[in-house]
mmCIF file of C-alpha atoms and ligand atoms in Angstrom:
data_model
loop_
_atom_site.group_PDB
_atom_site.id
_atom_site.type_symbol
_atom_site.label_atom_id
_atom_site.label_comp_id
_atom_site.label_asym_id
_atom_site.label_seq_id
_atom_site.Cartn_x
_atom_site.Cartn_y
_atom_site.Cartn_z
ATOM 1 C CA MET A 9 2.591 14.948 1.021
ATOM 2 C CA LYS A 10 5.556 12.680 0.623
ATOM 3 C CA TYR A 11 5.436 8.811 1.325
ATOM 4 C CA ASN A 12 8.213 6.117 0.597
ATOM 5 C CA ALA A 13 5.801 3.701 -0.675
ATOM 6 C CA ILE A 14 2.182 3.940 -1.660
ATOM 7 C CA ILE A 15 -0.146 1.029 -2.703
ATOM 8 C CA ILE A 16 -3.173 1.402 -5.055
ATOM 9 C CA GLY A 17 -5.875 -1.113 -4.275
ATOM 10 C CA GLY A 18 -7.263 -2.599 -0.786
ATOM 11 C CA GLY A 19 -7.521 -6.145 -1.827
ATOM 12 C CA ALA A 20 -5.594 -9.436 -0.749
ATOM 13 C CA ALA A 21 -2.661 -8.183 -2.859
ATOM 14 C CA GLY A 22 -2.652 -4.398 -1.537
ATOM 15 C CA LEU A 23 -3.048 -5.299 2.001
ATOM 16 C CA SER A 24 -0.553 -8.271 1.776
ATOM 17 C CA ALA A 25 1.784 -5.738 0.435
ATOM 18 C CA ALA A 26 1.221 -2.805 2.970
ATOM 19 C CA LEU A 27 1.559 -5.575 5.958
ATOM 20 C CA TYR A 28 5.505 -6.431 4.515
ATOM 21 C CA LEU A 29 6.060 -2.399 3.942
ATOM 22 C CA ALA A 30 4.676 -1.501 7.565
ATOM 23 C CA ARG A 31 6.521 -4.090 9.166
ATOM 24 C CA ALA A 32 9.695 -2.937 7.349
ATOM 25 C CA GLY A 33 9.077 0.483 9.062
ATOM 26 C CA LEU A 34 8.093 2.363 5.884
ATOM 27 C CA ALA A 35 4.438 3.557 6.678
ATOM 28 C CA PRO A 36 2.814 2.797 3.613
ATOM 29 C CA LEU A 37 -0.123 4.729 2.299
ATOM 30 C CA ILE A 38 -2.952 2.580 0.856
ATOM 31 C CA PHE A 39 -5.817 3.922 -1.786
ATOM 32 C CA ALA A 40 -8.015 1.100 -0.451
ATOM 33 C CA GLY A 41 -10.883 2.250 -3.019
ATOM 34 C CA SER A 42 -14.486 2.738 -2.650
ATOM 35 C CA PRO A 43 -15.563 0.651 -1.823
ATOM 36 C CA PRO A 44 -12.953 -0.862 -0.625
ATOM 37 C CA GLY A 45 -12.110 -4.852 -0.167
ATOM 38 C CA GLY A 46 -11.706 -6.087 -4.390
ATOM 39 C CA GLN A 47 -13.322 -8.896 -5.221
ATOM 40 C CA LEU A 48 -13.044 -10.673 -2.072
ATOM 41 C CA MET A 49 -16.007 -8.524 -0.755
ATOM 42 C CA LEU A 50 -18.293 -10.191 -3.418
ATOM 43 C CA THR A 51 -17.959 -13.737 -2.222
ATOM 44 C CA SER A 52 -19.487 -15.264 0.725
ATOM 45 C CA GLU A 53 -17.623 -18.187 2.347
ATOM 46 C CA VAL A 54 -13.795 -18.439 1.748
ATOM 47 C CA GLU A 55 -12.720 -21.754 2.177
ATOM 48 C CA ASN A 56 -9.078 -21.835 0.207
ATOM 49 C CA PHE A 57 -7.293 -19.115 2.084
ATOM 50 C CA PRO A 58 -4.481 -21.068 4.095
ATOM 51 C CA GLY A 59 -4.489 -20.795 7.439
ATOM 52 C CA ARG A 60 -8.359 -20.031 7.610
ATOM 53 C CA GLU A 61 -10.423 -23.309 7.410
ATOM 54 C CA SER A 62 -13.804 -21.066 6.373
ATOM 55 C CA ILE A 63 -14.027 -17.283 6.435
ATOM 56 C CA LEU A 64 -16.226 -14.613 4.964
ATOM 57 C CA GLY A 65 -14.858 -12.557 2.366
ATOM 58 C CA GLY A 66 -15.242 -9.303 3.759
ATOM 59 C CA GLU A 67 -14.126 -10.533 7.381
ATOM 60 C CA LEU A 68 -10.842 -11.920 5.542
ATOM 61 C CA ILE A 69 -10.305 -8.371 4.151
ATOM 62 C CA ASP A 70 -11.330 -6.694 7.448
ATOM 63 C CA VAL A 71 -8.524 -9.277 9.648
ATOM 64 C CA MET A 72 -5.879 -8.217 6.456
ATOM 65 C CA ARG A 73 -6.840 -4.423 7.197
ATOM 66 C CA LYS A 74 -6.257 -4.488 10.625
ATOM 67 C CA GLN A 75 -3.196 -6.280 10.292
ATOM 68 C CA ALA A 76 -1.442 -3.665 7.889
ATOM 69 C CA GLN A 77 -2.750 -0.730 10.403
ATOM 70 C CA LYS A 78 -1.421 -2.309 13.622
ATOM 71 C CA PHE A 79 2.119 -2.092 12.202
ATOM 72 C CA GLY A 80 1.836 1.286 10.653
ATOM 73 C CA GLY A 81 0.040 0.926 7.290
ATOM 74 C CA ILE A 82 -2.358 3.964 6.772
ATOM 75 C CA ILE A 83 -5.495 3.029 4.539
ATOM 76 C CA VAL A 84 -7.682 5.717 3.030
ATOM 77 C CA ASP A 85 -10.864 4.231 1.774
ATOM 78 C CA GLU A 86 -10.787 6.509 -1.417
ATOM 79 C CA ASN A 87 -10.042 6.022 -5.133
ATOM 80 C CA VAL A 88 -7.312 7.464 -7.247
ATOM 81 C CA LYS A 89 -7.748 10.146 -10.121
ATOM 82 C CA SER A 90 -4.865 9.982 -11.471
ATOM 83 C CA VAL A 91 -0.779 8.973 -11.499
ATOM 84 C CA GLY A 92 1.863 10.797 -12.920
ATOM 85 C CA LEU A 93 4.534 7.975 -13.497
ATOM 86 C CA VAL A 94 8.174 9.194 -13.786
ATOM 87 C CA GLY A 95 10.447 7.132 -15.748
ATOM 88 C CA ALA A 96 14.201 7.302 -14.707
ATOM 89 C CA GLY A 97 16.905 4.948 -14.234
ATOM 90 C CA ARG A 98 16.121 1.800 -12.656
ATOM 91 C CA ASP A 99 17.335 2.434 -9.584
ATOM 92 C CA LEU A 100 17.696 6.325 -9.240
ATOM 93 C CA PRO A 101 15.260 8.265 -6.906
ATOM 94 C CA VAL A 102 12.171 9.707 -8.386
ATOM 95 C CA GLN A 103 8.782 10.971 -7.175
ATOM 96 C CA HIS A 104 5.673 9.439 -8.611
ATOM 97 C CA THR A 105 2.372 11.648 -8.004
ATOM 98 C CA ILE A 106 -0.852 10.564 -7.135
ATOM 99 C CA GLU A 107 -3.844 12.272 -7.121
ATOM 100 C CA SER A 108 -6.892 11.114 -4.820
ATOM 101 C CA ALA A 109 -10.599 11.579 -5.846
ATOM 102 C CA SER A 110 -10.961 14.031 -3.469
ATOM 103 C CA GLY A 111 -8.060 16.326 -5.291
ATOM 104 C CA LYS A 112 -5.200 15.876 -2.785
ATOM 105 C CA ILE A 113 -1.827 15.484 -4.298
ATOM 106 C CA TYR A 114 0.652 12.731 -2.961
ATOM 107 C CA GLN A 115 4.012 11.571 -3.635
ATOM 108 C CA THR A 116 6.062 8.885 -3.504
ATOM 109 C CA LYS A 117 9.039 6.750 -4.323
ATOM 110 C CA ALA A 118 8.211 3.458 -4.550
ATOM 111 C CA LEU A 119 4.457 2.237 -5.788
ATOM 112 C CA ILE A 120 2.573 -0.881 -5.894
ATOM 113 C CA ILE A 121 -0.221 -1.276 -8.554
ATOM 114 C CA ALA A 122 -2.574 -3.643 -6.927
ATOM 115 C CA THR A 123 -6.118 -2.286 -8.414
ATOM 116 C CA GLY A 124 -7.351 -5.957 -9.358
ATOM 117 C CA ALA A 125 -9.577 -7.201 -11.844
ATOM 118 C CA LYS A 126 -13.384 -6.938 -12.243
ATOM 119 C CA ALA A 127 -14.992 -10.290 -13.575
ATOM 120 C CA LEU A 128 -17.283 -9.446 -16.294
ATOM 121 C CA TRP A 129 -21.367 -9.959 -15.732
ATOM 122 C CA MET A 130 -24.076 -10.531 -18.698
ATOM 123 C CA GLY A 131 -26.003 -7.737 -17.206
ATOM 124 C CA LEU A 132 -29.238 -9.075 -16.323
ATOM 125 C CA ASP A 133 -31.216 -7.798 -13.149
ATOM 126 C CA SER A 134 -31.476 -11.819 -11.743
ATOM 127 C CA GLU A 135 -27.821 -12.386 -12.215
ATOM 128 C CA THR A 136 -26.850 -9.754 -9.721
ATOM 129 C CA ARG A 137 -29.588 -10.295 -7.300
ATOM 130 C CA LEU A 138 -28.752 -13.759 -6.896
ATOM 131 C CA ARG A 139 -24.931 -13.441 -6.827
ATOM 132 C CA GLY A 140 -23.663 -15.159 -3.900
ATOM 133 C CA LYS A 141 -26.865 -16.941 -3.370
ATOM 134 C CA GLY A 142 -26.184 -19.875 -6.356
ATOM 135 C CA VAL A 143 -24.726 -17.053 -8.742
ATOM 136 C CA SER A 144 -20.670 -17.381 -8.799
ATOM 137 C CA ALA A 145 -17.983 -16.283 -11.113
ATOM 138 C CA CYS A 146 -15.216 -18.323 -9.278
ATOM 139 C CA ALA A 147 -15.778 -22.282 -9.506
ATOM 140 C CA THR A 148 -12.507 -22.875 -7.604
ATOM 141 C CA CYS A 149 -14.199 -20.809 -4.739
ATOM 142 C CA ASP A 150 -17.226 -21.968 -4.855
ATOM 143 C CA ALA A 151 -17.581 -25.531 -6.554
ATOM 144 C CA PHE A 152 -17.801 -27.199 -3.154
ATOM 145 C CA PHE A 153 -20.730 -25.864 -2.298
ATOM 146 C CA PHE A 154 -22.829 -27.541 -5.408
ATOM 147 C CA LYS A 155 -22.121 -31.104 -4.508
ATOM 148 C CA ASN A 156 -24.749 -33.445 -6.222
ATOM 149 C CA LYS A 157 -26.192 -30.002 -7.562
ATOM 150 C CA ILE A 158 -27.117 -28.938 -11.396
ATOM 151 C CA VAL A 159 -25.245 -26.238 -12.221
ATOM 152 C CA ALA A 160 -24.462 -24.093 -15.504
ATOM 153 C CA VAL A 161 -21.339 -22.435 -16.656
ATOM 154 C CA ILE A 162 -21.731 -19.487 -19.375
ATOM 155 C CA GLY A 163 -19.177 -18.656 -21.990
ATOM 156 C CA GLY A 164 -16.718 -20.338 -24.032
ATOM 157 C CA GLY A 165 -13.408 -19.388 -23.661
ATOM 158 C CA ASP A 166 -10.669 -21.481 -21.113
ATOM 159 C CA SER A 167 -12.321 -20.264 -18.155
ATOM 160 C CA ALA A 168 -15.339 -21.377 -19.091
ATOM 161 C CA LEU A 169 -14.122 -24.909 -19.936
ATOM 162 C CA GLU A 170 -11.945 -24.962 -16.676
ATOM 163 C CA GLU A 171 -14.736 -23.687 -14.596
ATOM 164 C CA ALA A 172 -17.112 -26.750 -16.043
ATOM 165 C CA LEU A 173 -14.168 -29.008 -15.434
ATOM 166 C CA THR A 174 -13.898 -27.975 -11.825
ATOM 167 C CA LEU A 175 -17.133 -28.194 -11.352
ATOM 168 C CA THR A 176 -17.905 -31.940 -12.485
ATOM 169 C CA LYS A 177 -15.854 -32.969 -9.429
ATOM 170 C CA PHE A 178 -18.955 -31.927 -7.296
ATOM 171 C CA ALA A 179 -21.774 -31.385 -9.408
ATOM 172 C CA SER A 180 -24.382 -34.185 -10.558
ATOM 173 C CA LYS A 181 -24.604 -32.373 -14.076
ATOM 174 C CA VAL A 182 -22.606 -29.159 -15.961
ATOM 175 C CA TYR A 183 -24.377 -27.241 -18.615
ATOM 176 C CA ILE A 184 -22.188 -25.390 -20.974
ATOM 177 C CA VAL A 185 -24.389 -22.253 -22.373
ATOM 178 C CA HIS A 186 -22.460 -20.868 -24.924
ATOM 179 C CA ARG A 187 -23.281 -18.334 -27.675
ATOM 180 C CA ARG A 188 -21.932 -19.768 -30.384
ATOM 181 C CA ALA A 189 -21.496 -23.305 -31.804
ATOM 182 C CA GLU A 190 -17.794 -23.718 -31.357
ATOM 183 C CA PHE A 191 -15.492 -22.595 -28.524
ATOM 184 C CA LYS A 192 -12.625 -20.104 -28.494
ATOM 185 C CA ALA A 193 -11.157 -22.257 -25.480
ATOM 186 C CA SER A 194 -7.903 -24.386 -26.280
ATOM 187 C CA LYS A 195 -8.405 -27.867 -28.203
ATOM 188 C CA ILE A 196 -7.152 -29.807 -25.534
ATOM 189 C CA MET A 197 -9.655 -28.264 -22.972
ATOM 190 C CA GLN A 198 -12.511 -28.778 -25.498
ATOM 191 C CA LYS A 199 -11.264 -32.591 -25.955
ATOM 192 C CA ARG A 200 -11.568 -33.020 -22.067
ATOM 193 C CA VAL A 201 -15.110 -31.144 -22.242
ATOM 194 C CA PHE A 202 -16.678 -33.425 -24.982
ATOM 195 C CA GLU A 203 -15.394 -36.338 -23.289
ATOM 196 C CA HIS A 204 -17.038 -35.478 -20.006
ATOM 197 C CA GLU A 205 -20.186 -37.620 -19.470
ATOM 198 C CA LYS A 206 -21.133 -35.203 -16.988
ATOM 199 C CA ILE A 207 -21.363 -31.970 -19.402
ATOM 200 C CA GLU A 208 -23.639 -31.467 -21.612
ATOM 201 C CA ILE A 209 -23.000 -28.046 -24.056
ATOM 202 C CA ILE A 210 -26.017 -25.842 -25.153
ATOM 203 C CA TRP A 211 -24.896 -24.366 -27.943
ATOM 204 C CA ASN A 212 -26.133 -20.868 -29.854
ATOM 205 C CA SER A 213 -27.787 -20.100 -26.672
ATOM 206 C CA ALA A 214 -27.573 -17.179 -24.037
ATOM 207 C CA ILE A 215 -29.347 -16.663 -20.590
ATOM 208 C CA GLU A 216 -32.621 -14.426 -20.925
ATOM 209 C CA GLU A 217 -32.907 -14.944 -16.690
ATOM 210 C CA ILE A 218 -31.974 -16.879 -13.631
ATOM 211 C CA ILE A 219 -34.959 -18.259 -11.897
ATOM 212 C CA GLY A 220 -35.155 -17.872 -8.374
ATOM 213 C CA GLU A 221 -36.102 -15.427 -5.450
ATOM 214 C CA LYS A 222 -34.230 -16.241 -2.746
ATOM 215 C CA LYS A 223 -31.684 -18.746 -4.317
ATOM 216 C CA VAL A 224 -31.337 -20.058 -8.131
ATOM 217 C CA GLU A 225 -33.628 -22.048 -9.036
ATOM 218 C CA GLY A 226 -33.712 -22.549 -12.944
ATOM 219 C CA MET A 227 -32.360 -20.595 -15.973
ATOM 220 C CA ARG A 228 -34.603 -19.516 -19.260
ATOM 221 C CA ILE A 229 -32.515 -19.921 -22.403
ATOM 222 C CA LYS A 230 -33.087 -18.382 -25.312
ATOM 223 C CA ALA A 231 -31.739 -19.210 -28.947
ATOM 224 C CA VAL A 232 -29.033 -16.866 -30.615
ATOM 225 C CA GLY A 233 -27.032 -16.817 -34.041
ATOM 226 C CA VAL A 234 -28.282 -19.886 -35.667
ATOM 227 C CA GLY A 235 -31.532 -21.741 -35.010
ATOM 228 C CA ARG A 236 -32.964 -18.269 -33.439
ATOM 229 C CA ASP A 237 -36.345 -19.480 -33.968
ATOM 230 C CA ARG A 238 -35.866 -21.888 -31.319
ATOM 231 C CA PRO A 239 -38.431 -22.038 -28.203
ATOM 232 C CA VAL A 240 -37.471 -20.397 -25.282
ATOM 233 C CA GLN A 241 -36.289 -23.132 -22.898
ATOM 234 C CA GLU A 242 -36.418 -23.385 -19.209
ATOM 235 C CA ILE A 243 -34.092 -25.593 -17.172
ATOM 236 C CA LYS A 244 -34.076 -26.272 -13.412
ATOM 237 C CA LEU A 245 -30.784 -25.939 -11.789
ATOM 238 C CA ASN A 246 -29.172 -24.892 -8.295
ATOM 239 C CA GLY A 247 -26.197 -22.859 -9.624
ATOM 240 C CA VAL A 248 -25.086 -20.534 -12.570
ATOM 241 C CA PHE A 249 -21.124 -20.007 -13.120
ATOM 242 C CA VAL A 250 -20.529 -16.558 -15.125
ATOM 243 C CA ALA A 251 -17.026 -17.017 -16.798
ATOM 244 C CA ILE A 252 -16.984 -14.789 -19.705
ATOM 245 C CA GLY A 253 -13.544 -12.686 -18.914
ATOM 246 C CA HIS A 254 -12.192 -10.630 -16.482
ATOM 247 C CA ARG A 255 -11.066 -6.931 -17.043
ATOM 248 C CA PRO A 256 -7.990 -5.168 -14.968
ATOM 249 C CA ASP A 257 -8.532 -2.144 -13.617
ATOM 250 C CA THR A 258 -5.745 -0.184 -15.134
ATOM 251 C CA ASP A 259 -7.020 2.477 -17.264
ATOM 252 C CA LEU A 260 -5.259 5.061 -14.931
ATOM 253 C CA PHE A 261 -1.858 3.454 -15.677
ATOM 254 C CA LYS A 262 -2.673 3.596 -19.560
ATOM 255 C CA GLY A 263 0.458 5.125 -21.701
ATOM 256 C CA GLN A 264 2.311 5.214 -18.395
ATOM 257 C CA ILE A 265 3.609 1.995 -17.665
ATOM 258 C CA GLU A 266 3.521 -1.401 -20.306
ATOM 259 C CA LEU A 267 0.287 -3.273 -20.547
ATOM 260 C CA ASP A 268 -0.432 -6.598 -22.325
ATOM 261 C CA GLN A 269 -3.139 -6.545 -25.261
ATOM 262 C CA LYS A 270 -6.005 -7.194 -22.792
ATOM 263 C CA GLY A 271 -5.033 -4.171 -20.264
ATOM 264 C CA TYR A 272 -3.036 -6.503 -17.626
ATOM 265 C CA VAL A 273 -0.084 -5.002 -16.043
ATOM 266 C CA LEU A 274 3.374 -6.185 -17.325
ATOM 267 C CA THR A 275 6.075 -7.049 -14.714
ATOM 268 C CA THR A 276 9.253 -8.363 -15.612
ATOM 269 C CA THR A 277 8.091 -12.305 -14.779
ATOM 270 C CA MET A 278 4.911 -11.554 -16.903
ATOM 271 C CA TYR A 279 6.685 -9.396 -19.724
ATOM 272 C CA ALA A 280 9.178 -12.445 -19.658
ATOM 273 C CA LEU A 281 6.377 -15.230 -19.971
ATOM 274 C CA GLU A 282 5.272 -13.287 -22.817
ATOM 275 C CA LYS A 283 8.065 -12.977 -24.717
ATOM 276 C CA LEU A 284 8.680 -16.752 -23.952
ATOM 277 C CA LYS A 285 5.144 -17.558 -25.325
ATOM 278 C CA ALA A 286 6.096 -15.583 -28.634
ATOM 279 C CA GLU A 287 9.516 -16.109 -29.751
ATOM 280 C CA GLY A 288 11.699 -17.709 -27.415
ATOM 281 C CA LEU A 289 13.263 -15.463 -24.584
ATOM 282 C CA LYS A 290 15.991 -13.099 -25.544
ATOM 283 C CA LEU A 291 17.383 -11.723 -22.644
ATOM 284 C CA LYS A 292 19.046 -8.857 -24.519
ATOM 285 C CA ASP A 293 15.552 -7.572 -25.868
ATOM 286 C CA MET A 294 14.514 -7.427 -21.937
ATOM 287 C CA LYS A 295 14.285 -3.479 -20.823
ATOM 288 C CA PHE A 296 12.523 -5.028 -17.747
ATOM 289 C CA ASP A 297 14.673 -5.315 -14.629
ATOM 290 C CA VAL A 298 15.477 -8.952 -14.031
ATOM 291 C CA GLY A 299 16.623 -8.278 -10.361
ATOM 292 C CA TYR A 300 13.115 -7.366 -9.292
ATOM 293 C CA GLN A 301 10.499 -9.673 -10.573
ATOM 294 C CA THR A 302 7.279 -7.490 -9.886
ATOM 295 C CA MET A 303 9.013 -4.293 -11.278
ATOM 296 C CA THR A 304 6.577 -2.825 -14.168
ATOM 297 C CA SER A 305 8.369 -0.987 -17.001
ATOM 298 C CA VAL A 306 9.169 2.050 -14.919
ATOM 299 C CA GLY A 307 11.430 2.233 -12.021
ATOM 300 C CA GLY A 308 9.988 2.076 -8.835
ATOM 301 C CA VAL A 309 6.827 0.923 -9.805
ATOM 302 C CA PHE A 310 5.463 -2.531 -8.726
ATOM 303 C CA GLY A 311 2.217 -4.863 -9.755
ATOM 304 C CA ALA A 312 0.877 -7.440 -7.880
ATOM 305 C CA GLY A 313 -2.510 -9.514 -7.847
ATOM 306 C CA ASP A 314 -5.277 -9.862 -10.229
ATOM 307 C CA CYS A 315 -4.410 -6.679 -12.331
ATOM 308 C CA VAL A 316 -1.074 -8.788 -13.328
ATOM 309 C CA ASP A 317 -2.348 -12.171 -13.022
ATOM 310 C CA HIS A 318 -4.748 -13.617 -15.429
ATOM 311 C CA VAL A 319 -3.926 -17.289 -15.017
ATOM 312 C CA TYR A 320 -4.579 -17.873 -10.823
ATOM 313 C CA LYS A 321 -6.735 -15.272 -10.176
ATOM 314 C CA GLN A 322 -7.057 -16.490 -6.202
ATOM 315 C CA ALA A 323 -6.666 -14.800 -3.118
ATOM 316 C CA SER A 324 -3.604 -16.392 -2.046
ATOM 317 C CA THR A 325 -2.187 -16.314 -5.213
ATOM 318 C CA ALA A 326 -2.648 -12.230 -5.076
ATOM 319 C CA ALA A 327 -1.480 -12.227 -1.257
ATOM 320 C CA GLY A 328 1.703 -13.887 -2.456
ATOM 321 C CA MET A 329 2.607 -11.473 -4.987
ATOM 322 C CA GLY A 330 1.682 -8.551 -3.296
ATOM 323 C CA VAL A 331 4.224 -9.900 -0.274
ATOM 324 C CA GLN A 332 6.801 -10.189 -3.317
ATOM 325 C CA ALA A 333 6.201 -6.629 -4.146
ATOM 326 C CA ALA A 334 6.554 -5.072 -1.036
ATOM 327 C CA LEU A 335 9.961 -7.007 -0.642
ATOM 328 C CA ASP A 336 11.032 -5.849 -3.973
ATOM 329 C CA ALA A 337 10.087 -2.462 -3.296
ATOM 330 C CA GLU A 338 11.937 -2.684 0.236
ATOM 331 C CA ARG A 339 15.027 -3.651 -1.806
ATOM 332 C CA TYR A 340 14.480 -0.894 -4.158
ATOM 333 C CA LEU A 341 14.082 1.858 -1.546
ATOM 334 C CA GLU A 342 17.135 0.719 0.241
ATOM 335 C CA LYS A 343 19.515 0.581 -3.290
ATOM 336 C CA ILE A 344 18.126 4.449 -4.214
HETATM 337 P P1 NDP B 412 -11.950 -15.184 -22.885
HETATM 338 O O1 NDP B 412 -12.043 -13.612 -23.509
HETATM 339 O O2 NDP B 412 -10.974 -15.664 -23.973
HETATM 340 O O3 NDP B 412 -13.451 -15.824 -23.573
HETATM 341 C C1 NDP B 412 -14.685 -15.433 -22.997
HETATM 342 C C2 NDP B 412 -15.669 -16.310 -23.479
HETATM 343 O O4 NDP B 412 -16.943 -15.686 -22.861
HETATM 344 C C3 NDP B 412 -15.803 -16.298 -25.164
HETATM 345 O O5 NDP B 412 -16.283 -17.784 -25.450
HETATM 346 C C4 NDP B 412 -17.085 -15.559 -25.168
HETATM 347 O O6 NDP B 412 -17.751 -15.628 -26.566
HETATM 348 C C5 NDP B 412 -17.624 -15.665 -24.252
HETATM 349 N N1 NDP B 412 -18.406 -13.722 -23.889
HETATM 350 C C6 NDP B 412 -18.518 -13.006 -23.524
HETATM 351 N N2 NDP B 412 -19.293 -12.053 -23.582
HETATM 352 C C7 NDP B 412 -20.158 -12.621 -23.453
HETATM 353 C C8 NDP B 412 -21.477 -12.429 -22.937
HETATM 354 N N3 NDP B 412 -21.925 -11.512 -22.662
HETATM 355 N N4 NDP B 412 -22.488 -13.375 -23.028
HETATM 356 C C9 NDP B 412 -22.159 -14.798 -23.298
HETATM 357 N N5 NDP B 412 -20.878 -15.196 -23.464
HETATM 358 C C10 NDP B 412 -19.817 -13.958 -23.515
HETATM 359 O O7 NDP B 412 -11.802 -14.910 -21.745
HETATM 360 P P2 NDP B 412 -11.100 -16.361 -20.546
HETATM 361 O O8 NDP B 412 -11.387 -15.951 -19.203
HETATM 362 O O9 NDP B 412 -11.947 -17.491 -20.958
HETATM 363 O O10 NDP B 412 -10.056 -16.300 -20.742
HETATM 364 C C11 NDP B 412 -8.849 -15.151 -20.668
HETATM 365 C C12 NDP B 412 -7.550 -15.815 -21.174
HETATM 366 O O11 NDP B 412 -7.065 -16.371 -19.862
HETATM 367 C C13 NDP B 412 -7.381 -16.367 -22.326
HETATM 368 O O12 NDP B 412 -6.085 -15.854 -23.031
HETATM 369 C C14 NDP B 412 -7.394 -17.915 -21.929
HETATM 370 O O13 NDP B 412 -6.639 -18.635 -23.165
HETATM 371 C C15 NDP B 412 -6.549 -17.904 -20.573
HETATM 372 N N6 NDP B 412 -6.833 -18.672 -19.615
HETATM 373 C C16 NDP B 412 -5.918 -20.066 -19.637
HETATM 374 C C17 NDP B 412 -6.238 -20.946 -18.771
HETATM 375 C C18 NDP B 412 -5.314 -22.068 -18.732
HETATM 376 O O14 NDP B 412 -4.650 -21.950 -19.598
HETATM 377 N N7 NDP B 412 -5.592 -23.207 -17.816
HETATM 378 C C19 NDP B 412 -7.224 -20.564 -18.004
HETATM 379 C C20 NDP B 412 -8.245 -19.556 -17.617
HETATM 380 C C21 NDP B 412 -8.017 -18.572 -18.760
HETATM 381 P P3 NDP B 412 -17.282 -15.719 -27.984
HETATM 382 O O15 NDP B 412 -16.539 -16.816 -27.889
HETATM 383 O O16 NDP B 412 -18.431 -15.870 -28.493
HETATM 384 O O17 NDP B 412 -16.220 -14.642 -27.990
#
């Protein structure tokens, strides 16, 4: 089966791209995955998606799906097993191949990768059971629900410290539980955290269990590393924010498009930013096409959402990038 455009990913980025490509009359095929919907399906209330005062994550995805379908988007709730991306001249027509989990083969001239990222979790049963009931992986999304409450953040990188600082705007006290005795985060973030009166750091510790049946009521922490013989400690609190990193869902594309060290998809914009950071941008070095900001290292293959962006990671920014990728794909299809 041949398509003008295929999108892999049925979260905020993929469905926004689908809406634009559908409205452009390109009848895109969307592999929404199984189960479909991305990280929004794991959140409860979403109050920071512009245009909606409050909406359940699942409901937001449902509306986005209907909106894409209304204009001719074709959604398949199936995973993709493999892809065959053809590197050709940037404005030459090529057919990329997609094999679905059920073994069907699809071909497309333009492909948008919007496979998202998954928050990493500690792997405790109590963490899984209480997810959405006081356990979260996104302070920007959920801090508001912890006004005058006590919370803990797990992790020692920039995400954890940023989450902790966000939480201080609402919570009465924020613990940071870190498995070592120093943070990995940038010095400026560390300084802000050390100076904040609401934050208490518990070094060399890991959560053994999050306590609570229907909602979070406390945490039991054990000593790890230095001073391992300290006794297990129980602390009463209302929320636990896990910020131990994310992992982009990009294994499918390894060896076929350029990914960064952590596996995030490099688009023209992200490649330029990496270069800028590393050595100062030299345009002559760029094999990415500056004419399409969301194009990857393979012509006709675009990237959008959390599989590209490891900084903003919001449903609304993913949706925006999905729109950019759709507009780039549309322009590309007109040109070839
Ligand atoms: P990182 O990988 O940088 O940090 C993860 C942290 O979680 C580490 O401190 C790690 O401990 C800890 N950790 C990992 N696994 C476990 C576990 N199983 N149990 C307990 N703790 C664990 O991820 P981040 O999400 O913080 O950052 C990712 C990237 O994004 C970084 O490059 C970061 O700089 C960047 N970023 C930048 C921001 C900004 O500039 N504003 C904001 C957020 C992220 P250990 O230290 O022992 O390895």
